[in-house]
PDB file of C-alpha atoms in Angstrom:
ATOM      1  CA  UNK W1254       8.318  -4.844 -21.124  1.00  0.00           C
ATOM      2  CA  UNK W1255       6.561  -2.975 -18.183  1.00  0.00           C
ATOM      3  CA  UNK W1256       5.820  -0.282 -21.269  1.00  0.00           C
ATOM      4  CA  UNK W1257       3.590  -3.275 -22.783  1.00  0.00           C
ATOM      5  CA  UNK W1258       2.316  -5.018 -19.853  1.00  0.00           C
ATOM      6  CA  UNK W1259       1.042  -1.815 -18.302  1.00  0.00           C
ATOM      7  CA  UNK W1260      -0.811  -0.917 -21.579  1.00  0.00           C
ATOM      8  CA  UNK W1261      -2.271  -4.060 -22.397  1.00  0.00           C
ATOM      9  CA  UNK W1262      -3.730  -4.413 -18.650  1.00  0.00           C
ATOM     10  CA  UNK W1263      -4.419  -0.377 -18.995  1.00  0.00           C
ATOM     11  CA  UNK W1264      -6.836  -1.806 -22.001  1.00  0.00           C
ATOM     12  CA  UNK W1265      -8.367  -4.386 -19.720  1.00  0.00           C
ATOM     13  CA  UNK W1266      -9.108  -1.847 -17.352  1.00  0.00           C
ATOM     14  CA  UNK W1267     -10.755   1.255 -19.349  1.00  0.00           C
ATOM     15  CA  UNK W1268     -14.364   0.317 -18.669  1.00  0.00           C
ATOM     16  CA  UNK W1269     -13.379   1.077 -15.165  1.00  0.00           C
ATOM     17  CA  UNK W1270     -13.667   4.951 -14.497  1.00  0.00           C
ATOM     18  CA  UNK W1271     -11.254   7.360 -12.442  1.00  0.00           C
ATOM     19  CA  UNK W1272     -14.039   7.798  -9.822  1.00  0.00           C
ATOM     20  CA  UNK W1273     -14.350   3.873  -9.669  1.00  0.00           C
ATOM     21  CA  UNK W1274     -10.819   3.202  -8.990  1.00  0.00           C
ATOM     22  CA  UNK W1275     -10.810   6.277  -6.718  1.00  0.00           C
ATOM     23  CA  UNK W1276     -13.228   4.728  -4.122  1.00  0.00           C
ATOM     24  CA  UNK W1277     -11.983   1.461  -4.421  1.00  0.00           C
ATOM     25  CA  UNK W1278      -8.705   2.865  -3.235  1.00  0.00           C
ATOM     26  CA  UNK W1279     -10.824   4.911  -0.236  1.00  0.00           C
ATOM     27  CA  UNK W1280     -12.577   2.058   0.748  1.00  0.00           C
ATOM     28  CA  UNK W1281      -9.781  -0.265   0.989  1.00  0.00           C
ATOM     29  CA  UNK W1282      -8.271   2.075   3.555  1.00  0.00           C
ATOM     30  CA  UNK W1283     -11.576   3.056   4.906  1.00  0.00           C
ATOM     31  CA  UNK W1284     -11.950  -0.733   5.974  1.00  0.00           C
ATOM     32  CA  UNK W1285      -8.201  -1.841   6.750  1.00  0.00           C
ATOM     33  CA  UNK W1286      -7.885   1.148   9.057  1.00  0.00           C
ATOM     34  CA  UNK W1287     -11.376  -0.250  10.989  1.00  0.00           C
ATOM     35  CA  UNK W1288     -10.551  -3.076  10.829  1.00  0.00           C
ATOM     36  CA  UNK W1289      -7.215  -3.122  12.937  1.00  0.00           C
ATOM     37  CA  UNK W1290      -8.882  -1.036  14.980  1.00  0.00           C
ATOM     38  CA  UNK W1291     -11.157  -3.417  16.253  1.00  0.00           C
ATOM     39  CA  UNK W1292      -8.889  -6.323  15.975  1.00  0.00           C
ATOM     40  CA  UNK W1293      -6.524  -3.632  18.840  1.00  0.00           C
ATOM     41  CA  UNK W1294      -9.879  -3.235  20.809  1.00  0.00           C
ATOM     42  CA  UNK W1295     -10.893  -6.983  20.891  1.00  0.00           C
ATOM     43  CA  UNK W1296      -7.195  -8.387  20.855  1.00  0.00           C
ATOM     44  CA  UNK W1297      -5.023  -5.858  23.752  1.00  0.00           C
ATOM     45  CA  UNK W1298      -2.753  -8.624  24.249  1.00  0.00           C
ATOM     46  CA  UNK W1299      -0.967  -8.017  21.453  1.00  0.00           C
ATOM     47  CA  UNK W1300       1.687  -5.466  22.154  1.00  0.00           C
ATOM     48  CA  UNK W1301       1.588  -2.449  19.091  1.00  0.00           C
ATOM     49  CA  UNK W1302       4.795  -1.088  19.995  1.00  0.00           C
ATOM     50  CA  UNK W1303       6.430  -4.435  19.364  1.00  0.00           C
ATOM     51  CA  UNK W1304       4.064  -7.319  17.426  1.00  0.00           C
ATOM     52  CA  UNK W1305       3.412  -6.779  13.663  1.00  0.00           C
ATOM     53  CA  UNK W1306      -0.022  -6.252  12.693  1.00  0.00           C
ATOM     54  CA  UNK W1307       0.361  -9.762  11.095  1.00  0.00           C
ATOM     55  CA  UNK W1308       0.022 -11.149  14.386  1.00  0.00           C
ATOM     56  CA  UNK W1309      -3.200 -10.830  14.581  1.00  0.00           C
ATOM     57  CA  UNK W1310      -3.577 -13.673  12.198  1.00  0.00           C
ATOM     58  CA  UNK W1311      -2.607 -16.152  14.797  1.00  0.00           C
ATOM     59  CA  UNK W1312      -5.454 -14.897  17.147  1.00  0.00           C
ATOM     60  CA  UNK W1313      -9.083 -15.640  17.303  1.00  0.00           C
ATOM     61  CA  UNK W1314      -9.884 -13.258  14.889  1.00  0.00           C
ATOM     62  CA  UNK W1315      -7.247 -13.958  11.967  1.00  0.00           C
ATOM     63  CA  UNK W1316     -10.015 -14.016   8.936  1.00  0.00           C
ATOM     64  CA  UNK W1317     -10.092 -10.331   9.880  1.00  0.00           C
ATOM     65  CA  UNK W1318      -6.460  -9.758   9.373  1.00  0.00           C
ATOM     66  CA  UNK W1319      -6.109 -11.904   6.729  1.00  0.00           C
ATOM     67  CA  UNK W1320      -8.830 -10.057   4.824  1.00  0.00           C
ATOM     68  CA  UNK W1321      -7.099  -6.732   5.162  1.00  0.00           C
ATOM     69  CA  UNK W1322      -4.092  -7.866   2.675  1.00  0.00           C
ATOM     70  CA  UNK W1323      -6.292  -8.685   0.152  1.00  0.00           C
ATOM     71  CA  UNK W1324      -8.647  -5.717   0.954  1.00  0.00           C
ATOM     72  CA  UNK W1325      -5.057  -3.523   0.476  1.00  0.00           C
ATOM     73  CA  UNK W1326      -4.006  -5.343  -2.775  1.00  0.00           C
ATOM     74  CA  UNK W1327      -7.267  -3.930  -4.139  1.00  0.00           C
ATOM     75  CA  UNK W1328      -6.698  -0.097  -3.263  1.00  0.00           C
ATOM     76  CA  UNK W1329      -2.818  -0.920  -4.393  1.00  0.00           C
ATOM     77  CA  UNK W1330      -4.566  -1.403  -7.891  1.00  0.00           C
ATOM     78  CA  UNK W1331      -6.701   1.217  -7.550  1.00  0.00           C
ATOM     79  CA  UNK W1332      -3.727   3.287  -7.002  1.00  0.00           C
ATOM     80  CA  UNK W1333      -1.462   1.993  -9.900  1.00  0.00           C
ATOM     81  CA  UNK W1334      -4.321   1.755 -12.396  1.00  0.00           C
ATOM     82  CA  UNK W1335      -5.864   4.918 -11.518  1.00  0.00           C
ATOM     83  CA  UNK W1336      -2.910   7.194 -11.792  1.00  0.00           C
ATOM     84  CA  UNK W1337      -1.278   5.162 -15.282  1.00  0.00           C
ATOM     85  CA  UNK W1338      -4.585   5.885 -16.717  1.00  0.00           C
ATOM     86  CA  UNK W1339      -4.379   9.730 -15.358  1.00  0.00           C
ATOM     87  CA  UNK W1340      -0.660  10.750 -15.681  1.00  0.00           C
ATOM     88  CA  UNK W1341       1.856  11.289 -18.598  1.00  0.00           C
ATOM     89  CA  UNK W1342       3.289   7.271 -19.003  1.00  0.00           C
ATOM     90  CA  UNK W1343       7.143   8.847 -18.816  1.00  0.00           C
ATOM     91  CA  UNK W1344       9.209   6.378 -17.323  1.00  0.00           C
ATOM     92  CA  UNK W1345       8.999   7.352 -14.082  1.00  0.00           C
ATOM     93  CA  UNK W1346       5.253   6.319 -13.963  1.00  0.00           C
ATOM     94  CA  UNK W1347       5.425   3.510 -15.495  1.00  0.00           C
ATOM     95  CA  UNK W1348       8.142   1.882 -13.013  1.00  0.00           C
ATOM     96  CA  UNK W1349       5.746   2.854 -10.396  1.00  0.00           C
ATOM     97  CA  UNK W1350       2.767   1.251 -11.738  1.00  0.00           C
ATOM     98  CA  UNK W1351       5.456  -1.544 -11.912  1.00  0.00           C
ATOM     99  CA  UNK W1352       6.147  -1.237  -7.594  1.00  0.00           C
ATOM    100  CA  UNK W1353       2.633  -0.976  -7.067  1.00  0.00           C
ATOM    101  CA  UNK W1354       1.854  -4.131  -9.014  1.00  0.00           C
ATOM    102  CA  UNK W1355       4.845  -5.928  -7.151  1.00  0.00           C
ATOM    103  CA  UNK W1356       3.539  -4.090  -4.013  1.00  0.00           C
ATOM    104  CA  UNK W1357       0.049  -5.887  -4.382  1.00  0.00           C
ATOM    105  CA  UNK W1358       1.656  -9.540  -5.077  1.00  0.00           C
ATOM    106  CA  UNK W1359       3.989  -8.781  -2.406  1.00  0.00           C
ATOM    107  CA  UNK W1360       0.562  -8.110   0.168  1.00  0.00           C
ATOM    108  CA  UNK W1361      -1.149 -11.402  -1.232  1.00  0.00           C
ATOM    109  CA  UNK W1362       1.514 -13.657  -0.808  1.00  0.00           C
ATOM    110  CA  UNK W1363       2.128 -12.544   2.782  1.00  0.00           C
ATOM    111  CA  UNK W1364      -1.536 -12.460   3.021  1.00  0.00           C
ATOM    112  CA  UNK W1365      -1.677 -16.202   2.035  1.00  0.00           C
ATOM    113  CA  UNK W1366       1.359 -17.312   3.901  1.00  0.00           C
ATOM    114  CA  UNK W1367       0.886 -16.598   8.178  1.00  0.00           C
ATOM    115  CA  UNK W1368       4.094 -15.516   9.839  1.00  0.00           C
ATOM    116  CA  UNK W1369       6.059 -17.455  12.600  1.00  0.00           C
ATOM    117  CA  UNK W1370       5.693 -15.271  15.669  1.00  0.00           C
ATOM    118  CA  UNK W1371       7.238 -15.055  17.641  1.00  0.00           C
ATOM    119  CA  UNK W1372      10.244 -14.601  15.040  1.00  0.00           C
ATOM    120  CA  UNK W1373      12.595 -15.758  13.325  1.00  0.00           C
ATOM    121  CA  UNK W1374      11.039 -17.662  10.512  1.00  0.00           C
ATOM    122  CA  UNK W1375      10.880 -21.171  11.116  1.00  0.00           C
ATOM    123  CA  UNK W1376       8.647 -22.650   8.416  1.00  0.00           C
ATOM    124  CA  UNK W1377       7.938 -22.305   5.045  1.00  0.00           C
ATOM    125  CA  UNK W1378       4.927 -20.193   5.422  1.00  0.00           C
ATOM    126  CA  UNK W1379       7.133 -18.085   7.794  1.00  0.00           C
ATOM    127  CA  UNK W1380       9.467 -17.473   5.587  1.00  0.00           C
ATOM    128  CA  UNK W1381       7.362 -16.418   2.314  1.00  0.00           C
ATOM    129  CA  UNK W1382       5.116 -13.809   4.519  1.00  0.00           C
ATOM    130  CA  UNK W1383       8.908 -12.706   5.839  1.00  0.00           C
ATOM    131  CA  UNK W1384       9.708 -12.453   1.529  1.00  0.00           C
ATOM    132  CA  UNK W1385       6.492 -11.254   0.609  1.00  0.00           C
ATOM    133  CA  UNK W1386       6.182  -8.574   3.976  1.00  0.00           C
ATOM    134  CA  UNK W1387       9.404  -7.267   2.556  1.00  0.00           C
ATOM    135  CA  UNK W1388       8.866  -7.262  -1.228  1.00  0.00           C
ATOM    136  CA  UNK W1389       5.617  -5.144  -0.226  1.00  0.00           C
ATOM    137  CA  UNK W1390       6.682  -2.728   1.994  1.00  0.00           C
ATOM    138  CA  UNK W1391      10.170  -1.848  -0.139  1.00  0.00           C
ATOM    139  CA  UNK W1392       7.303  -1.062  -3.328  1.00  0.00           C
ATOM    140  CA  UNK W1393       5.104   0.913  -1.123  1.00  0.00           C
ATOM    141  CA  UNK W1394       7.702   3.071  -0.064  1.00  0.00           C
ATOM    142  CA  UNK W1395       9.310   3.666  -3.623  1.00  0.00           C
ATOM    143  CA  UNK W1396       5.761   3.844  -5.588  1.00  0.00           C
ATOM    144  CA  UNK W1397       3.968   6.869  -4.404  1.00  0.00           C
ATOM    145  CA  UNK W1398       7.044   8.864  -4.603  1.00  0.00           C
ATOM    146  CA  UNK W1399       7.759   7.865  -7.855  1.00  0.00           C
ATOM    147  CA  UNK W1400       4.040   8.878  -8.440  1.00  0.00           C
ATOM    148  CA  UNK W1401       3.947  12.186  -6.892  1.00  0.00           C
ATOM    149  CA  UNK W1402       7.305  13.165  -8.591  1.00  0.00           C
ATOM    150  CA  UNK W1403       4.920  13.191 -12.145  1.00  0.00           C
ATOM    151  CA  UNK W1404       2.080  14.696 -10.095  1.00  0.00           C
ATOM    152  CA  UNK W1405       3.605  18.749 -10.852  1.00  0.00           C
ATOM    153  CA  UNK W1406       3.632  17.912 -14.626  1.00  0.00           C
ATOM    154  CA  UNK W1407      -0.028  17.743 -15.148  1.00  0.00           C
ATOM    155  CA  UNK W1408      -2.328  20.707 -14.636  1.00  0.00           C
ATOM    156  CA  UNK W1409      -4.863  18.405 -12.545  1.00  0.00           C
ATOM    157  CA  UNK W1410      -2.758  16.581 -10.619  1.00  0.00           C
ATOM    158  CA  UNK W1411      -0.372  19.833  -9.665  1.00  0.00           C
ATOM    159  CA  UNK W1412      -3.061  20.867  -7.173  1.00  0.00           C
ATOM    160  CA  UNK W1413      -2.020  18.127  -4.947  1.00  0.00           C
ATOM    161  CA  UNK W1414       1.539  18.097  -5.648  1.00  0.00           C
ATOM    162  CA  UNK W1415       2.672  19.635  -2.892  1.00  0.00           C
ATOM    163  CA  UNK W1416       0.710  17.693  -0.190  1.00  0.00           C
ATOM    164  CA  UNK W1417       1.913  13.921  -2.261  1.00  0.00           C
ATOM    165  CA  UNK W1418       5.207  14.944  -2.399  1.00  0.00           C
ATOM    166  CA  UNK W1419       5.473  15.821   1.491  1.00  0.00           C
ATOM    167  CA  UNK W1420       3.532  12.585   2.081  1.00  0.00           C
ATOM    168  CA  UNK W1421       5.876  10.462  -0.223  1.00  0.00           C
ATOM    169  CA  UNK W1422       8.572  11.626   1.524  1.00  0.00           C
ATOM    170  CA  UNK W1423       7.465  10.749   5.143  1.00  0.00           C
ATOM    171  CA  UNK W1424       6.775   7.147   3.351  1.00  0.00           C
ATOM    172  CA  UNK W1425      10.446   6.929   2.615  1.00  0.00           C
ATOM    173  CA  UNK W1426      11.195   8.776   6.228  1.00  0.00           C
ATOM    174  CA  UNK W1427       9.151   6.238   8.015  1.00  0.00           C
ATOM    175  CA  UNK W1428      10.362   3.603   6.244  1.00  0.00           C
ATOM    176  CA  UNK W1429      13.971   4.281   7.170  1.00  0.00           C
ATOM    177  CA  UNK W1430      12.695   4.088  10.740  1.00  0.00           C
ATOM    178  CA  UNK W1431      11.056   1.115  10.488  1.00  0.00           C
ATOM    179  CA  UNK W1432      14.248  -0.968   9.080  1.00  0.00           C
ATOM    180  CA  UNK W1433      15.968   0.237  12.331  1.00  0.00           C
ATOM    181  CA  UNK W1434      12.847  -0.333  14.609  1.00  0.00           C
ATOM    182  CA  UNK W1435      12.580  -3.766  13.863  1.00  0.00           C
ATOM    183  CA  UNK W1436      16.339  -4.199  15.355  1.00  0.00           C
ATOM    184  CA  UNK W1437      15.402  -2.972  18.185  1.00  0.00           C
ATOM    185  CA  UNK W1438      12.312  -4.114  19.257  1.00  0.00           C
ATOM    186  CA  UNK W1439       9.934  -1.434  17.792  1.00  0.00           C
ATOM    187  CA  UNK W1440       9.192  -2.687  14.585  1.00  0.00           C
ATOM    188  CA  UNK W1441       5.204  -3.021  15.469  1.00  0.00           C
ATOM    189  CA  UNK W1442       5.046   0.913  16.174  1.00  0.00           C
ATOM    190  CA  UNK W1443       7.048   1.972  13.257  1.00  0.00           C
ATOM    191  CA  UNK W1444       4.970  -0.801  11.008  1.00  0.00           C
ATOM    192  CA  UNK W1445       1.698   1.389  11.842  1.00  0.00           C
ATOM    193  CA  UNK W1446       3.278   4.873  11.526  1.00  0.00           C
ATOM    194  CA  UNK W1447       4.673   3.872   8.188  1.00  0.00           C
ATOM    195  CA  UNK W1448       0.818   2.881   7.205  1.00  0.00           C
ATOM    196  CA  UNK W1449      -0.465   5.508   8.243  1.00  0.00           C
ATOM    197  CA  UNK W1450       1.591   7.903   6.543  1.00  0.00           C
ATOM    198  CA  UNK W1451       0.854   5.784   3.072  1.00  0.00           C
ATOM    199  CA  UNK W1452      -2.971   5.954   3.678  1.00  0.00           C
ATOM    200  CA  UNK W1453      -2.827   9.162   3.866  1.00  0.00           C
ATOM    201  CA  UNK W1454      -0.991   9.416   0.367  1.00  0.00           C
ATOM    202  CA  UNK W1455      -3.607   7.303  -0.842  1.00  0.00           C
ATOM    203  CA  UNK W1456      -6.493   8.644   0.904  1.00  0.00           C
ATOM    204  CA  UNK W1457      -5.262  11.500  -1.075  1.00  0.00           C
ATOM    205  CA  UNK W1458      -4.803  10.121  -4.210  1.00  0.00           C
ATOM    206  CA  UNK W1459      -8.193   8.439  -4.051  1.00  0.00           C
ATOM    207  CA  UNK W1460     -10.130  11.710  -3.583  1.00  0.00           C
ATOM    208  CA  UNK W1461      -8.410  13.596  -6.229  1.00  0.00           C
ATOM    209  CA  UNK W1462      -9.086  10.305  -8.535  1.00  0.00           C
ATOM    210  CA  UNK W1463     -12.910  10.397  -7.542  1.00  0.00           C
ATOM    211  CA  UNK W1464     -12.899  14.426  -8.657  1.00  0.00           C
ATOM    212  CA  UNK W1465     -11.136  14.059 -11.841  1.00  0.00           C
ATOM    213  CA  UNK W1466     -12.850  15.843 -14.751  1.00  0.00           C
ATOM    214  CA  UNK W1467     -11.146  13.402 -16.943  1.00  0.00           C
ATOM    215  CA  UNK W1468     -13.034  10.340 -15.493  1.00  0.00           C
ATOM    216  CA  UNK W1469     -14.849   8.059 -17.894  1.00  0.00           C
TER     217      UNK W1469
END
């Protein structure tokens, strides 16, 4: 089934070139990074070390936070579509297209839905960013090393192999951390370090997707 789905939306996306997809996914970083920048700079109330970046929806400046998830579901696509249309569709790639899809719906509904902070969940909207926060961040930690794992099979992609594997693997490091940081108190820091560790994948990802010979 993911076999089918993937090609038929693989179809829908084939007028979109490598080097499209590519910035998309640059530029989606490019802006979440700047933006929770500022919202940090304009918003130091907010402890880092301990508040989720989601918090920053409840403040004065919440459009800006809440455009971020939907600004990251597009470089998630740019991500899965760009590297289905580049890589050998073994298995392995296609269940990662499959995480990065559920990555994506996993951003927007958390996205859509504001947390309870401080927590636990109390409401309804609580509780699906709580389900959608953790349906996205398990898929971003399993999708680019899934990925990367294909990348030393293809002579283009093996240039970067190396560097996406390493980076994969802090994803999956990080994220370890950040399942025990949120126990005890640090889940805000460990939130951040596990982004920026999959930015960098992607940042990655993106520029070798903008280069590709084989973009139409």
């Amino acid at each position: 089934m993911v076999g089918k789905f993937s090609a038929e939306m693989g179809l829908e996306m084939s007028i979109v070139s490598s080097r499209t997809l590519g910035l998309m996914v640059i530029a989606s970083v490019v802006y979440y990074v700047l933006a929770v920048l500022a919202l940090h700079v304009v918003q130091p109330q907010v402890n880092p070390l301990k508040a989720p970046m989601s918090a920053y929806v409840l403040g004065a400046y919440g459009p800006v936070m809440t455009s971020t998830y939907f600004v990251l579901c597009v470089g998630l696509l740019g991500v899965g579509f760009g590297l289905i249309k580049a890589l050998p569709r073994t298995w392995l790639v296609k269940i990662a297209f499959a995480a990065a899809l559920i990555a994506c719906a996993g951003v927007l509904v958390a996205g859509i839905f504001p947390l309870d902070w401080p927590p636990p969940p109390r409401t309804s909207s609580g509780r699906l960013h709580a389900l959608g926060g953790m349906l996205a961040f398990y898929a971003m930690a399993l999708a680019p090393g899934l990925f990367s794992l294909n990348f030393r099979s293809d002579g283009y992609w093996r240039r970067v192999s190396v560097v996406a594997l390493a980076l994969s693997a802090g994803i999956i490091a990080v994220f370890s951390l950040f399942l025990f940081a949120i126990r005890g108190g640090f889940g805000g820091f460990a939130q951040r370090l596990f982004l920026a560790v999959l930015f960098s994948w992607m940042i990655v990802v993106g520029l070798h997707l903008t280069r590709s010979l084989r973009a139409t």
